[in-house]
Amino acid sequence: MSSNIQNAAAPIVIPGHRSPARVAGPRSKFGPASIGHTLGHVSPEIAKVGLSEICLSYRTHGGERLLALDHINLQVRPGEFLCVVGPSGCGKSTLLHLIAGLHPQTSGQILVDGRPVEGPGPDRILIFQELGLFPWLTVGENVEFGMKMKGVSKAEREEKTRYYLRLVHLWQFKKSYTHQLSGGMRQRVALARALATEPDVLLMDEPFAALDAQTRDLLHDELERIWAETGRTIIFVTHNVREAIRLGDRVVLLTFRPGRVKREFSIDLPRPRVLEDVHVAHAARAILDELREEINRSLEVEYSVGVKPHLAPGAEQ
Amino acid sequence: MSSNIQNAAAPIVIPGHRSPARVAGPRSKFGPASIGHTLGHVSPEIAKVGLSEICLSYRTHGGERLLALDHINLQVRPGEFLCVVGPSGCGKSTLLHLIAGLHPQTSGQILVDGRPVEGPGPDRILIFQELGLFPWLTVGENVEFGMKMKGVSKAEREEKTRYYLRLVHLWQFKKSYTHQLSGGMRQRVALARALATEPDVLLMDEPFAALDAQTRDLLHDELERIWAETGRTIIFVTHNVREAIRLGDRVVLLTFRPGRVKREFSIDLPRPRVLEDVHVAHAARAILDELREEINRSLEVEYSVGVKPHLAPGAEQ
Amino acid sequence: WGQRTANTIRVGAFPNITHSQAMVGKANGFFERALGPGVKIDWKTFNAGPAAMEALLAGAIDMTYIGPNPAIQGYVRSNGEALRIIAGATSGGASLVVRSDSGIQKPEDFHGRKVASPQQGNTQDVALRAWLRAHGMKSLDKGGDVQVIPMANPDQLTLFLKKELDAAWAPEPWATRLIREGNGRLFLDERDLWPQGQFITCHLIVSTKFLDDNPELVKKWLRAHVELTEWINGHLPEAKKILNQQVQAETGKALPASELDEALGRLEVTYDPLRSSLITAAKSSFDAGFLGRQMPDLSGLYDLTLLNKVLAETKRKGIQ
Amino acid sequence: MKRAARLVIFYTCLFGLWALLAQLKIWPPYLFPTPWGVAQELYYGFSDHSYWIAIAVSMRRVLIGYAISVVAGMILGLGVASNKFLEETMGGLLVSLQSLPSICWWPLALLWFGLNQKAILFVVIMGSLLSVTLAMEDGRKQMPKIYGMAGRNLGARGFQLFWHVLLPASLPFIVSGLKQGWAFAWRSLITAEMLYVSLGLGQVLMMGRETSNMNAVIAVMILIIGLGYIVDGLIFKSMEKRLQHKWGLTAAT
Amino acid sequence: MKRAARLVIFYTCLFGLWALLAQLKIWPPYLFPTPWGVAQELYYGFSDHSYWIAIAVSMRRVLIGYAISVVAGMILGLGVASNKFLEETMGGLLVSLQSLPSICWWPLALLWFGLNQKAILFVVIMGSLLSVTLAMEDGRKQMPKIYGMAGRNLGARGFQLFWHVLLPASLPFIVSGLKQGWAFAWRSLITAEMLYVSLGLGQVLMMGRETSNMNAVIAVMILIIGLGYIVDGLIFKSMEKRLQHKWGLTAAT
Ligand SMILES: Nc1ncnc2c1ncn2[C@@H]1O[C@H](COP(=O)(O)OP(=O)(O)OP(=O)(O)O)[C@@H](O)[C@H]1O
Ligand SMILES: Nc1ncnc2c1ncn2[C@@H]1O[C@H](COP(=O)(O)OP(=O)(O)OP(=O)(O)O)[C@@H](O)[C@H]1O
Ligand SMILES: [Mg+2]
Ligand SMILES: [Mg+2]
């Protein structure tokens, strides 16, 4: 069991201190670093997506600033399936927005294919947590949108639209408007729209959060297949640790506000993996333990200034 | 194991055929009906929420109508924790909207405390799947909103706002606007807002979908505690079968479009339950099997009119 | 002359009985015949002096029938450059009308009353203020107790009927309408204030540039204008009919015959520009503060050489 | 059917009230015309074709002027909303320039175009252009950020982004602004037509006023209202319906 | 600092262009006034207090009339948007009634109120009321359904629902509509002040036209623009800023 998960490098970054990424950090108790490829060796040159020393702070009420991301260093190999987990509000979505080029970072550098990111590009498509479907377009037109922008021919667009809408089981709804869909259906439209654009790098922000278990399982399989067949690089944010292990080559755990890379886990389980599998469950436990640490830290922050409401002892998952 | 879950009554409703609810249906293979209270005996008189022969159809493109709910019969006891699961797009949200009185049903009757529902009321508060937070109010003002409408005094409002915002770990953000929050944080604000209004019947539409596992566990405990302490009736929609078993007295499984009650499961596991527990897992399997049947049916519908894209064999969860 | 003469002449006029020559000439094609086939007349219809003057200054029309006040203003504002008065058109046709039940009998009764004029600073407004001053009264804004209220003529009628106005200094046909429809009484015919009962109400002006470039054309027009004036004076009943028809065609409503008779009875059609009355009016206007800080020099305002040429050629008496 | 009945009732009541007030003779009929007087006026106006001509002339002017305003206003509005320099300079002037009465533009129109259709069109355009610009700018600025982000993320740039995302996303605002622009266009047209008589409803109105013919004034008001009603029904209401259908702003059950 | 610099540059360029055009003498100065001519006019107007009085009188009228329009327009708009009968009957007339030029209301105003401030206020109100109504109706109708549902679900009813949910939810629309209403109010005011001379900027404008004094016309235009700029900055811009801050329509990083 312990050989299936590998804590490759988890440098605990001290705020404000510039520590180079990928130096050896404390090892996870789950196993030696020797199993699997050594993540520490993804050099920035060959990385598909490289983040170095990324910080981002938001303006909040009263002119204060909230540090959302704090010196993030992360190299993603071409064709890697990277999962990002972390407590709610730790900066996962923010991270994807930065890579997508939708806001500028406060400091640090983001390289995609060795070139600094200066705005959105058709090589990086993000599935927004809020979906961002266009209400003035039908489901079919939404899926076509990215292709239309790229100048894909009408015939090809139609073919792909059909293919991807079938994939997410919504072909029948191609002429519906988004307000006529249920929450889960909307999420699948957003998925189809992003997949249909066929980008090099797919940035997915909790794309399966509103789906029932069965549908999600089917789509896990589809996503994994597409990934394997096309060699796309995927950065996948999820709050579901099992899902991260089911899909990822590597799982990055972010800390609670401000978001830093707390630890990285290399997942060496053979594919296809199964969500309910004991190996997956076991691997999840390690990550969940770390996550719990973060949540407890968040609670300390929350309750440091007042009375704590009744809280049941931490549950087991 | 098998004694922990009980299939109380699962009349398979034939479309258009009016079958009275609660007659004995096919028993689940998981156990005899004798264990636990017999759900079939909740009479409409004592039911907190009673749905009889509810149908709802939506207008769609081209003037067609889409039947979303088909002869739903359901009685919810006072103080019951009812979970509703079903495939994506089966009509779960629609059902909650109807109970909340936000649209009228096409036919059938909804009784709350024996009186027909004629519109929204402060006794039934819904947490929308889309949240429906007010962007022009701060987090604190959002939570206060329902209390303000009820005419709760300012001091009490403040106290409750603090209590419930602490509960969801967002007290620090009371002065933020909703656009300054992450997806999971927004979901927790919506939860706090609904809880703070302290309704008799709480209608929750996937309230934990965007939360990480740890936070969700904490909130499961809190919700269960509040439920136990106040004796509220809760109707809880989720796509997570384990979550349904973790929380519910009873789990209702809806069929794929149109939504009908496929089967009901009475959950007799002792509380507090633990999500990762083997009993929960085992119970989930029974429901998941039924769910898979529905998903397969949905795929048949989807692919009945064209070529099926490559689909991996159904995964295990 | 060496200048290429225009083959279109753009002329402004109002559908109003004070613009009799224009209305009649328009109706029976008099000017077209006089100018010959090579020249097209482009009639432009306005409702009020300022709009016509704006158009003339902007070079959008070449010639227009217009009242004295806008002509003076246009001349002064353009430092004497833009326009010349080349002939008169009508004289008279303004009266002070009081509401019958206002109790006004003599000039002193105007103390504390509300008196309307068509527009602040226009001919009637100036006349009203001058008349008040002559009778030892002042308007409210000059520290007196007579409320001079400049407002559009149709609104005066409304307010007469609502008994909110006591009197109005109005041009024709409004004076007549106020009397007939607004329960008014003629208090003073402005002609009584002037030597020979003549004062200019409407004249013909032309833009200086057009005059310089097309003197022949202007001369032809003037000859037609003079002949038409005499024709009207000689065939009053027929002219009235044509005039009323043209007004109806342009405004959609004819004046009742009796009103028309009464209104025209207070008017005189003439080609004499009545220069002295204009100079007097300009003086009053300056006194009332509507002509700037310094009395303008109006010496170049008239160019009557062509008119006098026409008059001489047709053996009529010239104008000094 | 019920809708039609309600409309009939409403208008019958309206006219009944008017007839009653006129019948009571509180005001003399040339101040407060009777419905039948106005009906007669309309009948005459239409039977001698003068109203048909006036309508045709005015509609043509307002439609051309408005169409130009809409296109130019959208471009300008987009520019103002997306360019910081324009926003700071022009942006602050939009409301105040729009407040200028049409009559202020008339001298300029004469200067540039002379006395002709173009001058009138210019006044109509200046009357409604900035209203459309304002609406476009507001639409662009108050549009939820997510649409712009999603559009850019999916590769839309420049004109594509404008045409496929910004424009449709702010359409609810724009439709609202277009209505206001339409009203501005009409008002400016009437002002211009009253200054320089050249057919059109403004002339009829002016002449009605000049001759104290309240019947004609009311007749023109009714014509303007009627034309507005038709245009509203044909253009704005149907745009709104489409919008509400697409965006799901109406009940779907 | 940079913003101020940009504004200075912009206005300097604008005046420079104007001065240049005037200097080139393409048009005579009585048609195309020079900046210094207008400056002198402004100087005289302010030093003999007549402009101060005109501004005070006009601002007072426009503010009162507009305030009434806003309140009444909102109520009316809400009524139209929420009541089916009103919507079908009044709703279809809003755009066309708003298209009626102010001059149409003037005879009615005189008839009802006679010669006084009220008549002018009436024209101002009729000029902007329906514009606000339209904006309110559109805001109410095009508001995302979820806000109304959430409000009702949390127990808001009747006036509470209006005040705490519908109004703030449609505020982006309303602010946009309020600007248009402001422009309408000004235009109507000037029209009314030109019809019945009783101080105010309309009178100054009228006199400028009467006396062919383009300097005065331009001076009034500048005053109207200036007042609009100030009101826009004080009221509308700050409302917009607040809105954008709350709703997160501006970049937060
Ligand atoms: N526009 C904004 N203005 C101010 N603060 C913001 C803004 N957007 C996000 N934040 C803050 O940044 C932090 C990170 O937000 P982010 O959305 O990236 O979290 P997340 O990891 O995606 O959380 P979740 O799992 O709940 O979606 C949060 O604390 C949030 O309050
Ligand atoms: N406004 C609407 N107009 C037309 N059809 C609608 C509308 N809202 C929902 N539907 C349809 O009704 C069905 C049920 O939708 P509902 O939102 O109740 O599903 P759900 O069970 O909540 O699904 P999910 O788990 O994905 O949220 C779906 O097929 C959807 O397409
Ligand atoms: Mg997020
Ligand atoms: Mg749902």
GROMACS .gro file of C-alpha atoms in nm, chain B residues 1-316:
model
  316
  318MET     CA    1  -2.524  -0.549   0.765
  319SER     CA    2  -2.840  -0.618   0.586
  320SER     CA    3  -3.039  -0.526   0.891
  321ASN     CA    4  -2.917  -0.172   0.875
  322ILE     CA    5  -3.093  -0.077   0.563
  323GLN     CA    6  -3.448  -0.133   0.487
  324ASN     CA    7  -3.639  -0.092   0.171
  325ALA     CA    8  -3.966   0.028   0.305
  326ALA     CA    9  -4.180   0.092   0.006
  327ALA     CA   10  -4.076   0.139  -0.349
  328PRO     CA   11  -4.379   0.140  -0.567
  329ILE     CA   12  -4.257   0.158  -0.922
  330VAL     CA   13  -4.493   0.413  -1.064
  331ILE     CA   14  -4.601   0.343  -1.417
  332PRO     CA   15  -4.622   0.665  -1.619
  333GLY     CA   16  -4.967   0.805  -1.619
  334HIS     CA   17  -5.085   0.533  -1.384
  335ARG     CA   18  -5.205   0.659  -1.049
  336SER     CA   19  -5.070   0.425  -0.791
  337PRO     CA   20  -5.129   0.516  -0.430
  338ALA     CA   21  -4.810   0.577  -0.240
  339ARG     CA   22  -4.702   0.362   0.046
  340VAL     CA   23  -4.852   0.033  -0.059
  341ALA     CA   24  -4.608  -0.249  -0.010
  342GLY     CA   25  -4.370  -0.269  -0.304
  343PRO     CA   26  -4.096  -0.510  -0.391
  344ARG     CA   27  -3.868  -0.552  -0.093
  345SER     CA   28  -3.505  -0.469  -0.121
  346LYS     CA   29  -3.271  -0.761  -0.095
  347PHE     CA   30  -3.114  -0.591   0.204
  348GLY     CA   31  -3.354  -0.694   0.466
  349PRO     CA   32  -3.696  -0.752   0.607
  350ALA     CA   33  -3.939  -0.467   0.648
  351SER     CA   34  -3.981  -0.533   1.014
  352ILE     CA   35  -3.673  -0.352   1.125
  353GLY     CA   36  -3.719   0.014   1.200
  354HIS     CA   37  -4.041   0.205   1.182
  355THR     CA   38  -4.264   0.123   0.893
  356LEU     CA   39  -4.250   0.417   0.662
  357GLY     CA   40  -4.560   0.309   0.483
  358HIS     CA   41  -4.762   0.413   0.781
  359VAL     CA   42  -4.696   0.787   0.777
  360SER     CA   43  -5.047   0.902   0.720
  361PRO     CA   44  -5.102   1.229   0.532
  362GLU     CA   45  -5.262   1.377   0.844
  363ILE     CA   46  -4.959   1.358   1.066
  364ALA     CA   47  -4.709   1.425   0.787
  365LYS     CA   48  -4.515   1.749   0.809
  366VAL     CA   49  -4.482   1.763   0.434
  367GLY     CA   50  -4.708   1.555   0.213
  368LEU     CA   51  -4.683   1.528  -0.162
  369SER     CA   52  -4.952   1.346  -0.345
  370GLU     CA   53  -4.953   1.272  -0.715
  371ILE     CA   54  -4.728   1.565  -0.794
  372CYS     CA   55  -4.651   1.620  -1.161
  373LEU     CA   56  -4.455   1.901  -1.309
  374SER     CA   57  -4.370   1.972  -1.669
  375TYR     CA   58  -4.153   2.248  -1.810
  376ARG     CA   59  -4.197   2.427  -2.136
  377THR     CA   60  -3.896   2.374  -2.357
  378HIS     CA   61  -3.787   2.489  -2.701
  379GLY     CA   62  -4.036   2.447  -2.978
  380GLY     CA   63  -4.331   2.452  -2.742
  381GLU     CA   64  -4.274   2.095  -2.629
  382ARG     CA   65  -4.314   2.004  -2.267
  383LEU     CA   66  -4.062   1.815  -2.061
  384LEU     CA   67  -4.206   1.607  -1.783
  385ALA     CA   68  -3.973   1.663  -1.489
  386LEU     CA   69  -4.173   1.507  -1.207
  387ASP     CA   70  -4.425   1.231  -1.258
  388HIS     CA   71  -4.678   1.140  -0.990
  389ILE     CA   72  -4.457   1.185  -0.690
  390ASN     CA   73  -4.604   1.062  -0.363
  391LEU     CA   74  -4.408   1.129  -0.051
  392GLN     CA   75  -4.492   1.185   0.314
  393VAL     CA   76  -4.232   1.335   0.543
  394ARG     CA   77  -4.279   1.291   0.917
  395PRO     CA   78  -4.227   1.584   1.151
  396GLY     CA   79  -3.864   1.585   1.256
  397GLU     CA   80  -3.761   1.345   0.986
  398PHE     CA   81  -3.432   1.377   0.804
  399LEU     CA   82  -3.516   1.277   0.449
  400CYS     CA   83  -3.250   1.247   0.185
  401VAL     CA   84  -3.327   1.252  -0.186
  402VAL     CA   85  -3.085   1.108  -0.436
  403GLY     CA   86  -3.113   1.050  -0.806
  404PRO     CA   87  -2.931   1.092  -1.134
  405SER     CA   88  -2.837   1.438  -1.253
  406GLY     CA   89  -3.135   1.615  -1.405
  407CYS     CA   90  -3.396   1.385  -1.253
  408GLY     CA   91  -3.594   1.663  -1.086
  409LYS     CA   92  -3.453   1.688  -0.734
  410SER     CA   93  -3.416   2.063  -0.739
  411THR     CA   94  -3.753   2.099  -0.899
  412LEU     CA   95  -3.907   1.898  -0.618
  413LEU     CA   96  -3.759   2.128  -0.355
  414HIS     CA   97  -3.874   2.435  -0.545
  415LEU     CA   98  -4.226   2.300  -0.540
  416ILE     CA   99  -4.221   2.232  -0.169
  417ALA     CA  100  -4.076   2.578  -0.110
  418GLY     CA  101  -4.374   2.716  -0.302
  419LEU     CA  102  -4.164   2.887  -0.566
  420HIS     CA  103  -4.351   2.746  -0.860
  421PRO     CA  104  -4.688   2.583  -0.881
  422GLN     CA  105  -4.701   2.214  -0.966
  423THR     CA  106  -4.874   2.109  -1.284
  424SER     CA  107  -5.098   1.873  -1.094
  425GLY     CA  108  -5.124   1.705  -0.756
  426GLN     CA  109  -5.120   1.849  -0.410
  427ILE     CA  110  -4.855   1.954  -0.163
  428LEU     CA  111  -4.955   1.980   0.201
  429VAL     CA  112  -4.741   2.129   0.474
  430ASP     CA  113  -4.886   2.079   0.820
  431GLY     CA  114  -5.201   1.966   0.644
  432ARG     CA  115  -5.246   2.295   0.454
  433PRO     CA  116  -5.189   2.323   0.082
  434VAL     CA  117  -4.882   2.516  -0.021
  435GLU     CA  118  -4.973   2.836  -0.197
  436GLY     CA  119  -4.645   3.015  -0.209
  437PRO     CA  120  -4.324   3.051  -0.015
  438GLY     CA  121  -4.349   3.074   0.360
  439PRO     CA  122  -4.103   3.141   0.638
  440ASP     CA  123  -4.167   2.791   0.770
  441ARG     CA  124  -3.988   2.640   0.468
  442ILE     CA  125  -3.648   2.772   0.380
  443LEU     CA  126  -3.464   2.642   0.077
  444ILE     CA  127  -3.093   2.647   0.018
  445PHE     CA  128  -3.078   2.687  -0.359
  446GLN     CA  129  -2.838   2.484  -0.563
  447GLU     CA  130  -2.737   2.815  -0.725
  448LEU     CA  131  -2.722   2.962  -0.372
  449GLY     CA  132  -2.904   3.286  -0.462
  450LEU     CA  133  -2.691   3.501  -0.234
  451PHE     CA  134  -2.755   3.873  -0.268
  452PRO     CA  135  -2.452   4.042  -0.419
  453TRP     CA  136  -2.552   4.383  -0.286
  454LEU     CA  137  -2.530   4.267   0.074
  455THR     CA  138  -2.230   4.170   0.279
  456VAL     CA  139  -2.196   3.819   0.410
  457GLY     CA  140  -2.330   3.929   0.747
  458GLU     CA  141  -2.626   4.109   0.593
  459ASN     CA  142  -2.704   3.807   0.380
  460VAL     CA  143  -2.722   3.589   0.688
  461GLU     CA  144  -2.935   3.846   0.867
  462PHE     CA  145  -3.174   3.882   0.576
  463GLY     CA  146  -3.431   3.616   0.661
  464MET     CA  147  -3.438   3.723   1.026
  465LYS     CA  148  -3.492   4.083   0.925
  466MET     CA  149  -3.788   3.981   0.714
  467LYS     CA  150  -3.932   3.797   1.012
  468GLY     CA  151  -3.888   4.106   1.225
  469VAL     CA  152  -3.631   3.963   1.463
  470SER     CA  153  -3.477   4.232   1.682
  471LYS     CA  154  -3.143   4.377   1.591
  472ALA     CA  155  -2.962   4.243   1.893
  473GLU     CA  156  -3.089   3.892   1.838
  474ARG     CA  157  -3.005   3.913   1.471
  475GLU     CA  158  -2.652   4.007   1.548
  476GLU     CA  159  -2.611   3.732   1.796
  477LYS     CA  160  -2.747   3.469   1.560
  478THR     CA  161  -2.548   3.601   1.270
  479ARG     CA  162  -2.236   3.561   1.475
  480TYR     CA  163  -2.335   3.217   1.590
  481TYR     CA  164  -2.412   3.083   1.245
  482LEU     CA  165  -2.123   3.252   1.070
  483ARG     CA  166  -1.891   3.097   1.329
  484LEU     CA  167  -2.059   2.767   1.266
  485VAL     CA  168  -1.959   2.780   0.900
  486HIS     CA  169  -1.618   2.931   0.984
  487LEU     CA  170  -1.681   3.259   0.809
  488TRP     CA  171  -1.715   3.510   1.090
  489GLN     CA  172  -1.404   3.685   0.973
  490PHE     CA  173  -1.566   3.747   0.637
  491LYS     CA  174  -1.884   3.904   0.768
  492LYS     CA  175  -1.806   4.232   0.598
  493SER     CA  176  -1.704   4.085   0.265
  494TYR     CA  177  -1.927   4.087  -0.038
  495THR     CA  178  -2.014   3.756  -0.190
  496HIS     CA  179  -1.800   3.807  -0.499
  497GLN     CA  180  -1.500   3.814  -0.268
  498LEU     CA  181  -1.558   3.460  -0.154
  499SER     CA  182  -1.455   3.129  -0.299
  500GLY     CA  183  -1.717   2.883  -0.422
  501GLY     CA  184  -1.713   2.678  -0.105
  502MET     CA  185  -1.729   2.985   0.113
  503ARG     CA  186  -2.035   3.107  -0.072
  504GLN     CA  187  -2.203   2.776  -0.020
  505ARG     CA  188  -2.140   2.803   0.351
  506VAL     CA  189  -2.288   3.153   0.358
  507ALA     CA  190  -2.604   3.020   0.198
  508LEU     CA  191  -2.612   2.746   0.461
  509ALA     CA  192  -2.572   2.997   0.743
  510ARG     CA  193  -2.840   3.218   0.595
  511ALA     CA  194  -3.091   2.935   0.583
  512LEU     CA  195  -3.005   2.800   0.926
  513ALA     CA  196  -3.024   3.145   1.083
  514THR     CA  197  -3.382   3.182   0.967
  515GLU     CA  198  -3.462   2.876   1.180
  516PRO     CA  199  -3.748   2.737   0.976
  517ASP     CA  200  -3.960   2.436   1.059
  518VAL     CA  201  -3.871   2.268   0.737
  519LEU     CA  202  -3.527   2.301   0.591
  520LEU     CA  203  -3.494   2.223   0.221
  521MET     CA  204  -3.133   2.172   0.125
  522ASP     CA  205  -3.021   2.135  -0.235
  523GLU     CA  206  -2.672   1.988  -0.243
  524PRO     CA  207  -2.555   2.225   0.027
  525PHE     CA  208  -2.214   2.066   0.068
  526ALA     CA  209  -2.129   1.999  -0.296
  527ALA     CA  210  -1.849   2.255  -0.314
  528LEU     CA  211  -1.685   2.175   0.018
  529ASP     CA  212  -1.374   1.981   0.091
  530ALA     CA  213  -1.411   1.653   0.274
  531GLN     CA  214  -1.299   1.780   0.612
  532THR     CA  215  -1.514   2.087   0.619
  533ARG     CA  216  -1.808   1.885   0.499
  534ASP     CA  217  -1.760   1.635   0.778
  535LEU     CA  218  -1.757   1.911   1.034
  536LEU     CA  219  -2.072   2.057   0.891
  537HIS     CA  220  -2.241   1.716   0.880
  538ASP     CA  221  -2.189   1.694   1.250
  539GLU     CA  222  -2.319   2.043   1.308
  540LEU     CA  223  -2.623   1.990   1.095
  541GLU     CA  224  -2.703   1.663   1.268
  542ARG     CA  225  -2.667   1.828   1.604
  543ILE     CA  226  -2.892   2.120   1.514
  544TRP     CA  227  -3.145   1.878   1.372
  545ALA     CA  228  -3.141   1.665   1.683
  546GLU     CA  229  -3.162   1.962   1.917
  547THR     CA  230  -3.438   2.150   1.740
  548GLY     CA  231  -3.644   1.872   1.591
  549ARG     CA  232  -3.655   2.035   1.251
  550THR     CA  233  -3.773   1.850   0.944
  551ILE     CA  234  -3.504   1.836   0.680
  552ILE     CA  235  -3.532   1.740   0.316
  553PHE     CA  236  -3.183   1.706   0.186
  554VAL     CA  237  -3.094   1.660  -0.179
  555THR     CA  238  -2.754   1.522  -0.257
  556HIS     CA  239  -2.575   1.335  -0.529
  557ASN     CA  240  -2.353   1.171  -0.275
  558VAL     CA  241  -2.510   0.846  -0.162
  559ARG     CA  242  -2.281   0.808   0.134
  560GLU     CA  243  -2.371   1.153   0.250
  561ALA     CA  244  -2.737   1.059   0.224
  562ILE     CA  245  -2.680   0.752   0.439
  563ARG     CA  246  -2.459   0.945   0.681
  564LEU     CA  247  -2.741   1.191   0.747
  565GLY     CA  248  -3.079   1.053   0.655
  566ASP     CA  249  -3.350   0.864   0.840
  567ARG     CA  250  -3.469   0.766   0.502
  568VAL     CA  251  -3.330   0.792   0.152
  569VAL     CA  252  -3.557   0.833  -0.148
  570LEU     CA  253  -3.420   0.739  -0.486
  571LEU     CA  254  -3.572   0.917  -0.786
  572THR     CA  255  -3.573   0.774  -1.134
  573PHE     CA  256  -3.413   0.934  -1.434
  574ARG     CA  257  -3.636   1.171  -1.632
  575PRO     CA  258  -3.921   1.189  -1.557
  576GLY     CA  259  -3.852   1.183  -1.185
  577ARG     CA  260  -4.055   0.924  -1.000
  578VAL     CA  261  -3.996   0.765  -0.663
  579LYS     CA  262  -3.809   0.451  -0.760
  580ARG     CA  263  -3.744   0.319  -0.417
  581GLU     CA  264  -3.720   0.427  -0.056
  582PHE     CA  265  -3.462   0.309   0.190
  583SER     CA  266  -3.496   0.337   0.561
  584ILE     CA  267  -3.158   0.390   0.725
  585ASP     CA  268  -3.147   0.235   1.069
  586LEU     CA  269  -2.778   0.272   1.142
  587PRO     CA  270  -2.707   0.416   1.485
  588ARG     CA  271  -2.610   0.782   1.500
  589PRO     CA  272  -2.365   0.947   1.489
  590ARG     CA  273  -2.264   0.769   1.174
  591VAL     CA  274  -1.934   0.804   1.001
  592LEU     CA  275  -1.905   0.858   0.631
  593GLU     CA  276  -1.614   0.621   0.581
  594ASP     CA  277  -1.766   0.349   0.792
  595VAL     CA  278  -1.803   0.004   0.637
  596HIS     CA  279  -2.170  -0.008   0.727
  597VAL     CA  280  -2.233   0.313   0.546
  598ALA     CA  281  -2.031   0.187   0.253
  599HIS     CA  282  -2.226  -0.132   0.241
  600ALA     CA  283  -2.559   0.042   0.259
  601ALA     CA  284  -2.446   0.280  -0.012
  602ARG     CA  285  -2.376  -0.008  -0.244
  603ALA     CA  286  -2.740  -0.112  -0.251
  604ILE     CA  287  -2.851   0.237  -0.343
  605LEU     CA  288  -2.571   0.280  -0.591
  606ASP     CA  289  -2.675  -0.036  -0.769
  607GLU     CA  290  -3.021   0.102  -0.814
  608LEU     CA  291  -2.876   0.432  -0.922
  609ARG     CA  292  -2.659   0.264  -1.181
  610GLU     CA  293  -2.967   0.106  -1.328
  611GLU     CA  294  -3.111   0.453  -1.372
  612ILE     CA  295  -2.796   0.593  -1.526
  613ASN     CA  296  -2.787   0.307  -1.771
  614ARG     CA  297  -3.142   0.381  -1.861
  615SER     CA  298  -3.047   0.745  -1.916
  616LEU     CA  299  -2.767   0.638  -2.146
  617GLU     CA  300  -3.004   0.425  -2.343
  618VAL     CA  301  -3.228   0.727  -2.390
  619GLU     CA  302  -2.932   0.939  -2.484
  620TYR     CA  303  -2.791   0.697  -2.736
  621SER     CA  304  -3.111   0.560  -2.872
  622VAL     CA  305  -3.090   0.810  -3.153
  623GLY     CA  306  -2.732   0.786  -3.271
  624VAL     CA  307  -2.389   0.637  -3.242
  625LYS     CA  308  -2.261   0.590  -2.894
  626PRO     CA  309  -1.924   0.747  -2.826
  627HIS     CA  310  -1.661   0.529  -2.673
  628LEU     CA  311  -1.757   0.462  -2.317
  629ALA     CA  312  -1.546   0.280  -2.065
  630PRO     CA  313  -1.714   0.000  -1.875
  631GLY     CA  314  -1.906   0.130  -1.575
  632ALA     CA  315  -1.676   0.196  -1.283
  633GLU     CA  316  -1.721   0.041  -0.948
   0.00000   0.00000   0.00000
